[in-house]
Coordinates of C-alpha atoms in Angstrom, one line a residue:
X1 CA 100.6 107.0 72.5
X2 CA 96.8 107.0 71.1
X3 CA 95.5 104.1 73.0
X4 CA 96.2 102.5 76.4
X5 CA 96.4 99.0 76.2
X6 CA 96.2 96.4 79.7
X7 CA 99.7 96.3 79.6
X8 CA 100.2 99.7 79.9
X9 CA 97.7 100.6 82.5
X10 CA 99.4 97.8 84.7
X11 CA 102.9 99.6 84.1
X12 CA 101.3 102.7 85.0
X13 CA 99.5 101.6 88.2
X14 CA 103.2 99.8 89.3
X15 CA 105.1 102.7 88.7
X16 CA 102.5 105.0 90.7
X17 CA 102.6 102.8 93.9
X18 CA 106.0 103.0 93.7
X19 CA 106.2 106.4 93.7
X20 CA 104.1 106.7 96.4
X21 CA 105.7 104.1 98.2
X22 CA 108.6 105.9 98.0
X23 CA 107.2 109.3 99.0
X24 CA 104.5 108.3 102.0
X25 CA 106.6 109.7 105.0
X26 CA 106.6 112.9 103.2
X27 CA 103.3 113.1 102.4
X28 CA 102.7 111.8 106.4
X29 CA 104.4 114.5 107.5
X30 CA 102.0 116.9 105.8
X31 CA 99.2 116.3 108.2
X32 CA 98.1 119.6 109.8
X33 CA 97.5 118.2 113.0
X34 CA 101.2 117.6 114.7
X35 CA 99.7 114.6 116.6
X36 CA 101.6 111.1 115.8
X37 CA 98.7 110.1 113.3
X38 CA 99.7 112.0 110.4
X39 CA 99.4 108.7 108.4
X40 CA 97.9 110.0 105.2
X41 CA 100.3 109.1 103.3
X42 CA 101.1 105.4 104.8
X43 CA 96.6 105.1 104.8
X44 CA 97.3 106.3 100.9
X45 CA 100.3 103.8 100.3
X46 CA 98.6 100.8 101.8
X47 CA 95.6 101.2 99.6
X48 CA 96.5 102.1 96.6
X49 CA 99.7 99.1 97.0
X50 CA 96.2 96.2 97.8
X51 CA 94.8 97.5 94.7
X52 CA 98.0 97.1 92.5
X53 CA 98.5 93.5 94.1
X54 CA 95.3 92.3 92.7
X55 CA 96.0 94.1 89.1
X56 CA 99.7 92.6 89.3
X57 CA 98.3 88.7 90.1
X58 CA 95.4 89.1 88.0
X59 CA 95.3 87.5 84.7
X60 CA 92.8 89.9 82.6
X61 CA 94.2 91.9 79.7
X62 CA 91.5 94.6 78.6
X63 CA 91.7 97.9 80.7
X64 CA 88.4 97.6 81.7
X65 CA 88.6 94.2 83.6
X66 CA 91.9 95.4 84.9
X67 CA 90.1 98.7 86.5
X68 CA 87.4 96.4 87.8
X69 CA 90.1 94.4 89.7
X70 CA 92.1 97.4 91.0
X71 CA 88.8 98.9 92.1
X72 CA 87.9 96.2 94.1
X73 CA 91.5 95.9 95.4
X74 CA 91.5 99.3 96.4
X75 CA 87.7 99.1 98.0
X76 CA 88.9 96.5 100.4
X77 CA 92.2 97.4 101.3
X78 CA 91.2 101.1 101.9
X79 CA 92.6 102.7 105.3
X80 CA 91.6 106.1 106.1
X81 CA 89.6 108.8 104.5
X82 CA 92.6 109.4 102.1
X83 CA 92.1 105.6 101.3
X84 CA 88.5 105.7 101.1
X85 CA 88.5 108.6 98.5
X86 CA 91.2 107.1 96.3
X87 CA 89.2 104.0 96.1
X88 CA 86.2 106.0 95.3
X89 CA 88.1 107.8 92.7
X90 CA 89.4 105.0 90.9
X91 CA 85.6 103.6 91.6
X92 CA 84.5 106.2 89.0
X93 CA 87.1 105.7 86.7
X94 CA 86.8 101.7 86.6
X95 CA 82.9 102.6 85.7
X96 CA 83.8 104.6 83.1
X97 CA 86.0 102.3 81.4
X98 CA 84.1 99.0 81.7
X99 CA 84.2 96.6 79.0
X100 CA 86.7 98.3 77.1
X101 CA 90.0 96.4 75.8
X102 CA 92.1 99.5 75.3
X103 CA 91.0 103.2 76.2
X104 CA 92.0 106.8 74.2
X105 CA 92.2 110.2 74.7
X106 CA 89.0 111.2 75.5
X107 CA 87.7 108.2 77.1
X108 CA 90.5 108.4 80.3
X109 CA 89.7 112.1 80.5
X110 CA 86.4 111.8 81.1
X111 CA 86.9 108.2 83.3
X112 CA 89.0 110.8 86.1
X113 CA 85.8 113.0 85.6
X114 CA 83.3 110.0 86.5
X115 CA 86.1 109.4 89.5
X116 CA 85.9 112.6 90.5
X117 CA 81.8 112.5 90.8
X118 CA 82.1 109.1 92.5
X119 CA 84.4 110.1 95.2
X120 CA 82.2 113.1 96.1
X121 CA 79.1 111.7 96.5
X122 CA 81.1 108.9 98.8
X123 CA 81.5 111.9 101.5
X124 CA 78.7 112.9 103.3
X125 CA 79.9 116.5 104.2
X126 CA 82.8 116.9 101.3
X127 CA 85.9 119.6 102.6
X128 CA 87.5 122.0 99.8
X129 CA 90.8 122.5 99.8
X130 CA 91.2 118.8 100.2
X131 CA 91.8 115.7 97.0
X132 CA 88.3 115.8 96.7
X133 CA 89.3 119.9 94.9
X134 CA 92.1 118.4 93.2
X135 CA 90.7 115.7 92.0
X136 CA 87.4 117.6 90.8
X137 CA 89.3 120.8 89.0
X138 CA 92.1 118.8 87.6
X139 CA 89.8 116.7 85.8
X140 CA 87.6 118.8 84.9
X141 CA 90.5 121.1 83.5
X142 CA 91.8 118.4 81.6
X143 CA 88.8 117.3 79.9
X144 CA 88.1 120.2 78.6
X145 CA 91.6 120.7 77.2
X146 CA 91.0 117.1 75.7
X147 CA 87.7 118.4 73.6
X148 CA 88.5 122.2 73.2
X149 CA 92.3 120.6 71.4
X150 CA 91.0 117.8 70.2
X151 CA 93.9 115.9 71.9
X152 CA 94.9 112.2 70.6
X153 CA 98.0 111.8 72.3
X154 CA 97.4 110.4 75.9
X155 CA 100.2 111.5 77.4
X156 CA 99.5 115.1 76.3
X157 CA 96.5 114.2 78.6
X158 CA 98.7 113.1 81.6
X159 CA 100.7 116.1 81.4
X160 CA 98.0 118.7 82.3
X161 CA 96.0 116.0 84.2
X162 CA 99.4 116.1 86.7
X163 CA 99.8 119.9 86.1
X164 CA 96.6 121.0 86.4
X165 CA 96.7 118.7 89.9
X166 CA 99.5 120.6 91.0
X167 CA 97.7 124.1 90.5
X168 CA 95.0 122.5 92.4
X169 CA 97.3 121.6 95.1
X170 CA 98.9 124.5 95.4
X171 CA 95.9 126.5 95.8
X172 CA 94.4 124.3 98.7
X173 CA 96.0 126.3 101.4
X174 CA 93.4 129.2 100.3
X175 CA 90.7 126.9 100.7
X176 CA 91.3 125.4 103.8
X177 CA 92.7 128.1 106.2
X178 CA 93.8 125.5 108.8
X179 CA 96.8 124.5 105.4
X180 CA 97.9 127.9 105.5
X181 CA 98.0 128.3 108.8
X182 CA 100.3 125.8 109.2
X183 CA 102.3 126.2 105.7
X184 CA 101.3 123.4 104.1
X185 CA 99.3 121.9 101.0
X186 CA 96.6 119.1 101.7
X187 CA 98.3 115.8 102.2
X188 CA 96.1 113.3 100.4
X189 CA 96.0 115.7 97.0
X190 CA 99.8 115.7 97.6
X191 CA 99.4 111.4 97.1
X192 CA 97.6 112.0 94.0
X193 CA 99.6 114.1 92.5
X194 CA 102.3 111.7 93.6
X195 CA 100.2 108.5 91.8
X196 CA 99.7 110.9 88.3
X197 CA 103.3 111.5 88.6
X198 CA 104.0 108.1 88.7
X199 CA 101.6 107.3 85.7
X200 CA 103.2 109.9 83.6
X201 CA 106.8 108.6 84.4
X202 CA 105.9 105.2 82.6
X203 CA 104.2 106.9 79.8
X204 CA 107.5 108.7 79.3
X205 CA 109.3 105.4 79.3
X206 CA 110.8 106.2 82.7
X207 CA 109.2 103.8 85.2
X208 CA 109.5 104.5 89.1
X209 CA 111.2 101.7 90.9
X210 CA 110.5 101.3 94.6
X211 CA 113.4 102.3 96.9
X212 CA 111.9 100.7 100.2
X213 CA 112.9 97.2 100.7
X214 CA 109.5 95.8 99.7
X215 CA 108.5 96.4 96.4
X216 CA 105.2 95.9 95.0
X217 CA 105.6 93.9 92.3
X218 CA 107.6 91.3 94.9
X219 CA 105.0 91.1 97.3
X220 CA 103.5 88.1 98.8
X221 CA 100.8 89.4 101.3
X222 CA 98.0 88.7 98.6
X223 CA 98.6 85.2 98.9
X224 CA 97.0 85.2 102.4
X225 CA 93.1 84.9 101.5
X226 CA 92.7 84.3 105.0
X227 CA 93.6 84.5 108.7
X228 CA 94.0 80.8 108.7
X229 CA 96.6 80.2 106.9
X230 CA 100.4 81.0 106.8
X231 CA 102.5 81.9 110.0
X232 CA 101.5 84.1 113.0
X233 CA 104.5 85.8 113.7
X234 CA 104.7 88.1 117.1
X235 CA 108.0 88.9 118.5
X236 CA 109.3 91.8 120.8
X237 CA 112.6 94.1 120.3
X238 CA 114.4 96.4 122.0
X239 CA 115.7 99.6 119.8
X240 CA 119.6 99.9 119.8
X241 CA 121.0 103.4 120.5
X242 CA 121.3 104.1 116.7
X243 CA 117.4 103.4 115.6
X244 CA 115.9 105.2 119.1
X245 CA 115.7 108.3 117.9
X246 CA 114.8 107.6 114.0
X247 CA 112.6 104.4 114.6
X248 CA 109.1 105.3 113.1
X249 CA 106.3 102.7 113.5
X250 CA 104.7 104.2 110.3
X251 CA 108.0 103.2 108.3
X252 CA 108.0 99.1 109.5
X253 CA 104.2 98.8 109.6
X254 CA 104.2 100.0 105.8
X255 CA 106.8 97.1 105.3
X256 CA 105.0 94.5 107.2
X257 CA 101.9 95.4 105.2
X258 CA 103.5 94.5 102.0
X259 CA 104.4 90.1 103.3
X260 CA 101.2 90.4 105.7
X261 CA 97.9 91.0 107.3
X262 CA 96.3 90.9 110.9
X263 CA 99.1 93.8 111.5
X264 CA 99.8 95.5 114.9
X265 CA 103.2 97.6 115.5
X266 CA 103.0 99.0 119.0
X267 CA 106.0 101.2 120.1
X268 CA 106.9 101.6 123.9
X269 CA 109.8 103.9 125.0
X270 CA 112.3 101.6 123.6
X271 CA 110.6 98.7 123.0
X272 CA 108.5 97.2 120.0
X273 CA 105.9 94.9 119.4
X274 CA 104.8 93.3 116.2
X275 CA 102.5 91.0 115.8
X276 CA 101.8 89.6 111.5
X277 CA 100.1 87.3 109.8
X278 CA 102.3 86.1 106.7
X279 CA 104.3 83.7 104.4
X280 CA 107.0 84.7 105.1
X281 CA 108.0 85.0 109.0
X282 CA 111.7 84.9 108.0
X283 CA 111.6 88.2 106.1
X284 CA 109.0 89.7 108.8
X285 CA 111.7 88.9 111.6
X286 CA 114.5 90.6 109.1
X287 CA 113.0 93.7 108.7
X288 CA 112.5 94.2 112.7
X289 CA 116.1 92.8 113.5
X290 CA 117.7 95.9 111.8
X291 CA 115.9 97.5 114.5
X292 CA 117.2 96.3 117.8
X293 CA 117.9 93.1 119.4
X294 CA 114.8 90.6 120.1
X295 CA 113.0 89.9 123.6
X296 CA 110.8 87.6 122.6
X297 CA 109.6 85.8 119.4
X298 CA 106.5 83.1 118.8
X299 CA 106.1 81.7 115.1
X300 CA 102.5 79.5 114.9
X301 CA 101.7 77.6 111.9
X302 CA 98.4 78.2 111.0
X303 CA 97.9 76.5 108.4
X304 CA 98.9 73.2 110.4
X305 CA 96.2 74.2 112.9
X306 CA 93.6 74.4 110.3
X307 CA 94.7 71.1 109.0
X308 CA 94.5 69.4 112.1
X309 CA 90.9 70.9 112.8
X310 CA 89.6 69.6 109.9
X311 CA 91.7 66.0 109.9
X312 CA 89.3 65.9 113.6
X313 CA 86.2 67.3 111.8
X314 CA 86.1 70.2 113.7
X315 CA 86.8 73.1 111.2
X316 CA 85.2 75.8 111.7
X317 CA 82.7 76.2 109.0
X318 CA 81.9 72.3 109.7
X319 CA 80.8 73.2 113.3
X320 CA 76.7 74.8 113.4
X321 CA 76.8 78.0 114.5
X322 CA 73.5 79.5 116.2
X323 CA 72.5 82.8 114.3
X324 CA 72.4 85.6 117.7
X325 CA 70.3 88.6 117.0
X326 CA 72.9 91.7 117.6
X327 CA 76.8 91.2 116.9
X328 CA 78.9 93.8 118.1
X329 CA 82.4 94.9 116.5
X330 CA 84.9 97.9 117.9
X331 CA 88.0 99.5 117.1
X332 CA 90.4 99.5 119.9
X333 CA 94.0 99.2 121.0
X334 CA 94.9 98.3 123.9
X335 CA 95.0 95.1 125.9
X336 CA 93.0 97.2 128.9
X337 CA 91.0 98.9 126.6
X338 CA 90.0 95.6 124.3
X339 CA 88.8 94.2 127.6
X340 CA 86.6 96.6 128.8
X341 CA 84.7 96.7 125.5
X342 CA 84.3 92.9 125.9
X343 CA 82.4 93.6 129.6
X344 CA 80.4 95.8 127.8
X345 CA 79.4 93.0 125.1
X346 CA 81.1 93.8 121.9
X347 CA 82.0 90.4 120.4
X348 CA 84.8 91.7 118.0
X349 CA 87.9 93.8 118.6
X350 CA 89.5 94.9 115.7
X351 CA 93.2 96.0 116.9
X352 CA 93.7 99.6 115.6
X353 CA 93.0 103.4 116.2
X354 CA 95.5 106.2 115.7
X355 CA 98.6 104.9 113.5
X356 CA 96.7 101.7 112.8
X357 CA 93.8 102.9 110.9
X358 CA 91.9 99.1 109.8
X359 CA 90.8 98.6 106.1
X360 CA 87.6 97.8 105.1
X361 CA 88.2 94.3 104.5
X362 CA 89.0 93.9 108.3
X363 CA 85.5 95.2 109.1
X364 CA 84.4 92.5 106.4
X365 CA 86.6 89.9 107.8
X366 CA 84.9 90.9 111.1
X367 CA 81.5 89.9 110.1
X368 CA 81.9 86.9 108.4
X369 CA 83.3 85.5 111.4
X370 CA 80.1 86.3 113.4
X371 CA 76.8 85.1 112.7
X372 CA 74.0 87.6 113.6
X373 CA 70.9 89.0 112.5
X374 CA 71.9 92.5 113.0
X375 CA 75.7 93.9 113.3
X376 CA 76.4 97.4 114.7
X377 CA 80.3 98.9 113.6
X378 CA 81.9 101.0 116.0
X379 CA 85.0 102.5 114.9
X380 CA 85.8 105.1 117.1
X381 CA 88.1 107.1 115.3
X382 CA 87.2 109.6 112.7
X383 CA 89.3 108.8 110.4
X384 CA 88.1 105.1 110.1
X385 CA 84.3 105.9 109.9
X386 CA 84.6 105.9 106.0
X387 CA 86.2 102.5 106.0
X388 CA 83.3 100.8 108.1
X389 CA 80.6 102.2 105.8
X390 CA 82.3 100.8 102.9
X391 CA 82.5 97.7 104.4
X392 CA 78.7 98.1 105.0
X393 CA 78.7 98.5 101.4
X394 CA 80.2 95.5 100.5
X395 CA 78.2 93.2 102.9
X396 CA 74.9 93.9 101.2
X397 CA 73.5 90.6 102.3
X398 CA 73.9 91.1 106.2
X399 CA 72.0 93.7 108.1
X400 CA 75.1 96.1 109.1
X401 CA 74.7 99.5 111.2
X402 CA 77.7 102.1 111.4
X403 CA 77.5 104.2 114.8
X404 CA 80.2 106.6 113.7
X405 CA 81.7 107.3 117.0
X406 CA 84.9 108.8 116.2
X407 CA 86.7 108.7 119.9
X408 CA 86.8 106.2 122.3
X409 CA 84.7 107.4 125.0
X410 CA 81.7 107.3 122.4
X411 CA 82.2 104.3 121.5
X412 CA 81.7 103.5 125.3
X413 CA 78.8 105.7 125.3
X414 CA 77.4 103.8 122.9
X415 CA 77.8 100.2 124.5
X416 CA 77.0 101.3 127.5
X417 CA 73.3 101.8 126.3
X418 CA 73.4 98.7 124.2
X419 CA 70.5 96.8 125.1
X420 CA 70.5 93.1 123.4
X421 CA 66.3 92.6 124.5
X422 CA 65.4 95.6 122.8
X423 CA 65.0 95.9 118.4
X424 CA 67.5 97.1 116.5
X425 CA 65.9 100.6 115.6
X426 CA 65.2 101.5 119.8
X427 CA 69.5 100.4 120.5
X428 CA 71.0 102.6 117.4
X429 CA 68.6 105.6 118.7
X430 CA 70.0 104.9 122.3
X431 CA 73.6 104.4 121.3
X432 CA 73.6 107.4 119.3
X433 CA 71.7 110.0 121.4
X434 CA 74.2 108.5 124.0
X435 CA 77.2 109.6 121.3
X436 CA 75.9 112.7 121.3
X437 CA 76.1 113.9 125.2
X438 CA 78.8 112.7 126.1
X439 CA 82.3 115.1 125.5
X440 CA 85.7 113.6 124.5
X441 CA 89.2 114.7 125.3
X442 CA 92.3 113.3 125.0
X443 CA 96.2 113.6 126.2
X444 CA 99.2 113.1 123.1
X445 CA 102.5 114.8 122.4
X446 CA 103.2 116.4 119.8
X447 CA 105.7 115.2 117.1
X448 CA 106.5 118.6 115.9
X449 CA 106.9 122.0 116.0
X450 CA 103.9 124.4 114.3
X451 CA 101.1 126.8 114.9
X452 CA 97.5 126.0 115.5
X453 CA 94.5 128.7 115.4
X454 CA 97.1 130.8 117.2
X455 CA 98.5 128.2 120.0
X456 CA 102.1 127.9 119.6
X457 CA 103.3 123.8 119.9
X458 CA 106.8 122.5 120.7
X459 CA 108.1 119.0 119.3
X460 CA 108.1 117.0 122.4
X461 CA 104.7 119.0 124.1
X462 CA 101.7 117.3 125.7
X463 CA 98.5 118.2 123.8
X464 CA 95.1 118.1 125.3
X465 CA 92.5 117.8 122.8
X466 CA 89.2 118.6 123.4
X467 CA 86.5 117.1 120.5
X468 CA 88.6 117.8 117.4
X469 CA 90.3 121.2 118.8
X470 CA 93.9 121.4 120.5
X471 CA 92.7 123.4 123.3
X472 CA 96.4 123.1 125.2
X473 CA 100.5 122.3 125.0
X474 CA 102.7 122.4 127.7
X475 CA 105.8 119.8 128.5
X476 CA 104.2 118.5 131.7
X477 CA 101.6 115.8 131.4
X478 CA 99.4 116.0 133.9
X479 CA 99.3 120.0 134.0
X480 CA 98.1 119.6 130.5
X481 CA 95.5 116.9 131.5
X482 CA 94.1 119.0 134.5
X483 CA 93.5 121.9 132.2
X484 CA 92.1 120.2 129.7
X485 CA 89.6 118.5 132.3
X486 CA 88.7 122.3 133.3
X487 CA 87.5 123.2 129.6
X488 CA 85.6 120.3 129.4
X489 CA 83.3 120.5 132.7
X490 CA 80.2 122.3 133.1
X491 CA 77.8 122.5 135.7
X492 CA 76.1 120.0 134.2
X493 CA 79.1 117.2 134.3
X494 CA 78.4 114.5 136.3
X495 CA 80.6 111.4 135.8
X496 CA 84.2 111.6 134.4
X497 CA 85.7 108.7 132.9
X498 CA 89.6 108.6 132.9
X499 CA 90.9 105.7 130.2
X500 CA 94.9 105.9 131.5
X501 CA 97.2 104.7 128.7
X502 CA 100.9 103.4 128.8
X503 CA 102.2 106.6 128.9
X504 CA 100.8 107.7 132.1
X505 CA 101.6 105.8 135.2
X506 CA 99.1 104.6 138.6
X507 CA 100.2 107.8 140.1
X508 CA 99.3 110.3 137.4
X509 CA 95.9 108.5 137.3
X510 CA 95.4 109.0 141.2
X511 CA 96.6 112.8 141.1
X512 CA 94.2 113.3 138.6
X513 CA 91.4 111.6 139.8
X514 CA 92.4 113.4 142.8
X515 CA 92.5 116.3 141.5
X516 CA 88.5 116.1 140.1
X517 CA 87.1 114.9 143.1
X518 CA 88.6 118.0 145.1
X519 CA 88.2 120.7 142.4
X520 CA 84.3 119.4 141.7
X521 CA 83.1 116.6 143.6
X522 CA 82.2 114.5 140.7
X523 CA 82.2 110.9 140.4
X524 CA 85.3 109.8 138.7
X525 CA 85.7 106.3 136.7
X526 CA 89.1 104.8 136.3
X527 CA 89.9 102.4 133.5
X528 CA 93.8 101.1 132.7
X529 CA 93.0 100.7 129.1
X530 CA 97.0 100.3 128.0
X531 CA 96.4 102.5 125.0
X532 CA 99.1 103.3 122.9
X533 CA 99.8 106.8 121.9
X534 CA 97.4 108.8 123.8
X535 CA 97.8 108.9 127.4
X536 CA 94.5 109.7 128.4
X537 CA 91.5 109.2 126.8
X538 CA 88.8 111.2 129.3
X539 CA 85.1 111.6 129.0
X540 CA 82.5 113.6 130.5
X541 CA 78.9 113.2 130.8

């Protein structure tokens, strides 16, 4: 193979996703941190499987247009850093390719080169060790293999591109200590390797076919161009005996995602909730009923509603809306949590956190509801920061400000100091400086056993995090939560804020809210946020 024609680029984008589809709990499971976020490979899966959607539907031929469409795929449907980065990569490579019907040799060489220098300058503070290294030496390895050899035959390029990744990958542990530590390789330059794999697999004639139940090329969720239309579809289920133990929210979200949008999978104990914008509600409803048994289901026409609204005249983009100076848009989850954020003025919740990381196109689908002079993004999670500045990106035309708070309490920091009489430059100095004094903790289990900077974790233990440091792990809650409270005041502390989640009960609040008062004699908030997950978020000021 000398050229690769628009054809063949689709093949080899189709058999990628589905070899990361069929791979993302794996590469999940490498996250360093044993906390149950390690969704790096479901962030990865999602992405790249939005970008193949559009290539898939679209009717271009030429490479070039094709890489244009699976960039833009990709930039809106990334989740994650992982997600961010891929769609940065194959940024850079869509730039390199532009205009062109059919690529060679050379030309894709140097196109995972330009991808590599893309996705770099996209991080502010890039990591080694991470699929920015793979990415960068593997391409740059292969390149010059390409010129040195004079190489025609593309998939003589794909061969080192993929083994020359997997020396890269290999070697991350000895650039990012916290790997080796651990015993692992970096998760996201595990999913590209997995994606080149999956490119070289066609080339060889051997296409990957998805094992999950969804596949790619069968999806419908592109179909829904908006929250309007199609089927909301909530239901709740109770896990039999069987599925208890092996449920994994990761594994149906990942499903959902492929027949939806407006996604939320919540697990409680033994009880689910779903809620999923789609098409198809019949298929939504069978892949939870292998689950469990149903509590409670609600299927909404939509698309009926919006008929009806505009058969009265009263559709939406009919009706004037005044233009308010300041529109404010968070990240939460929780039904306690989402209302406290609307006291404190922020117009838009969009459901998510840890598990749940949103795309970018939900921050864009966030702003084109509201109608503002000035909108200020608050995701509140660290590893969704990436995807509101791309969505700032994207938006070009409106006025957008990132705060990147990446815990809850700062994004209550933040709104807190809010002001909506002051100018936009005085509140993002305010709501910043405010990010910056106040500390963060919060209370998880782990999911399972390893070694972190010498603490020794047990499946099962409660975690208290302080900032982005696992500071303890023991099996009892609230002796975890009370030490963790310890490492976080000073005598400086004032005001602690306690955000209880589901896992914690009225009780464990009071003891601990006891507990502070007693110990130090501080002023202690209580909020009943309902988090999932984590259960307690805690700040300190």
């Amino acid at each position: 193979m000398e050229k690769i024609k628009g054809s063949d680029f689709k093949g080899m984008l189709i058999s990628g996703a589905n070899l990361l589809s069929n791979n993302h709990q794996m590469i999940d499971a490498l996250n360093v941190f044993p906390v149950p976020d390690g969704d790096t490979g479901t962030n990865m899966n999602l992405t790249f499987t939005s970008g193949v959607k559009e290539v898939r539907d679209s009717k271009k031929e030429g490479v070039g247009d094709l890489a244009k469409v699976l960039s833009k795929g990709l930039l809106m449907g990334a989740r994650g850093n992982s997600g961010v980065i891929l769609s940065q990569i194959f940024r850079g490579f869509s730039q390199a390719v532009e205009g062109q019907e059919t690529i060679d040799a050379l030309t894709f060489a140097k196109a995972f080169v330009k991808g590599s220098e893309i996705a770099y300058k996209a991080v502010m503070r890039p990591v080694e060790g991470t699929i920015l290294t793979v990415i960068r030496e593997s391409s740059k390895a292969t390149l010059k293999f390409v010129e040195k050899k004079k190489i025609k035959n593309i998939i003589e390029v794909m061969e080192n591109l993929v083994n020359e990744a997997k020396i890269s990958l290999e070697k991350t542990p000895e650039l990012l200590p916290v790997l080796k530590e651990v015993g692992v390789v970096d998760s996201g330059g595990t999913g590209l390797v997995t994606i080149f794999e999956g490119f070289l697999a066609f080339m060889k004639g051997e296409p990957v076919e998805a094992t999950d139940a969804v596949q790619v090329e069968n999806t419908t969720a592109s179909a829904l161009e908006s929250e309007e239309f199609g089927y909301c579809t909530e239901f709740i289920m109770k896990l039999n005996d069987e599925c208890l133990k092996t449920f994994n929210e990761d594994v149906l979200r990942t499903a959902l995602a492929q027949i939806g949008n407006s996604l939320v999978v919540v697990q409680d104990e033994d009880i689910v909730k779903v809620h999923v914008h789609t098409l198809t509600p019949g298929e939504a409803l069978n892949l939870g009923q292998k689950y469990g048994e149903f509590l409670k289901l609600k299927i909404e026409n939509m698309s009926v509603q919006h008929e009806h609204l505009v058969e009265d005249g009263k559709a939406p983009d009919q009706k004037p809306v005044e233009e308010k100076e300041y529109a404010l848009i968070a990240v939460a989850a929780g039904d306690g949590l989402c209302d406290y954020f609307k006291e404190l003025r922020v117009d838009y919740i969009i459901s998510g956190g840890q598990t749940m990381n949103p795309s970018t196109e939900d921050f864009v689908e966030a702003c084109k509801k509201l109608h503002a002079k000035n909108y200020i993004l608050l995701p509140n999670n660290s590893n969704i920061v990436m995807a509101a500045n791309q969505a700032a990106q994207v938006l070009e035309d409106k006025n957008i400000h990132v705060i990147p708070t990446k815990t809850i309490p700062q994004g209550i920091a933040a709104c807190i100091m809010f002001n909506p009489e002051v100018d936009i430059e005085h509140n993002l100095q305010e709501m910043k400086e405010a990010v910056a004094n106040i500390k963060s903790g919060q209370v998880t289990y782990a999911i399972k056993d390893t070694t972190y900077e010498g603490l020794t974790i047990n499946e099962n233990d409660f975690m208290g995090i302080f900032e982005k440091e696992i500071v303890v792990a023991e099996p009892d809650m609230l002796s975890v939560v009370k030490k963790l409270v310890d490492k976080m005041i000073d005598e400086d502390s004032e005001i602690v804020t306690l955000i209880v989640g589901e896992g914690a009960s009225e009780d464990d609040a009071d003891e601990i809210e006891d507990y502070i008062e007693d110990k130090y004699d501080l002023e202690v908030e209580v909020i009943k946020g309902h988090q999932p997950v984590y259960s307690f978020f805690i700040s300190v000021e």
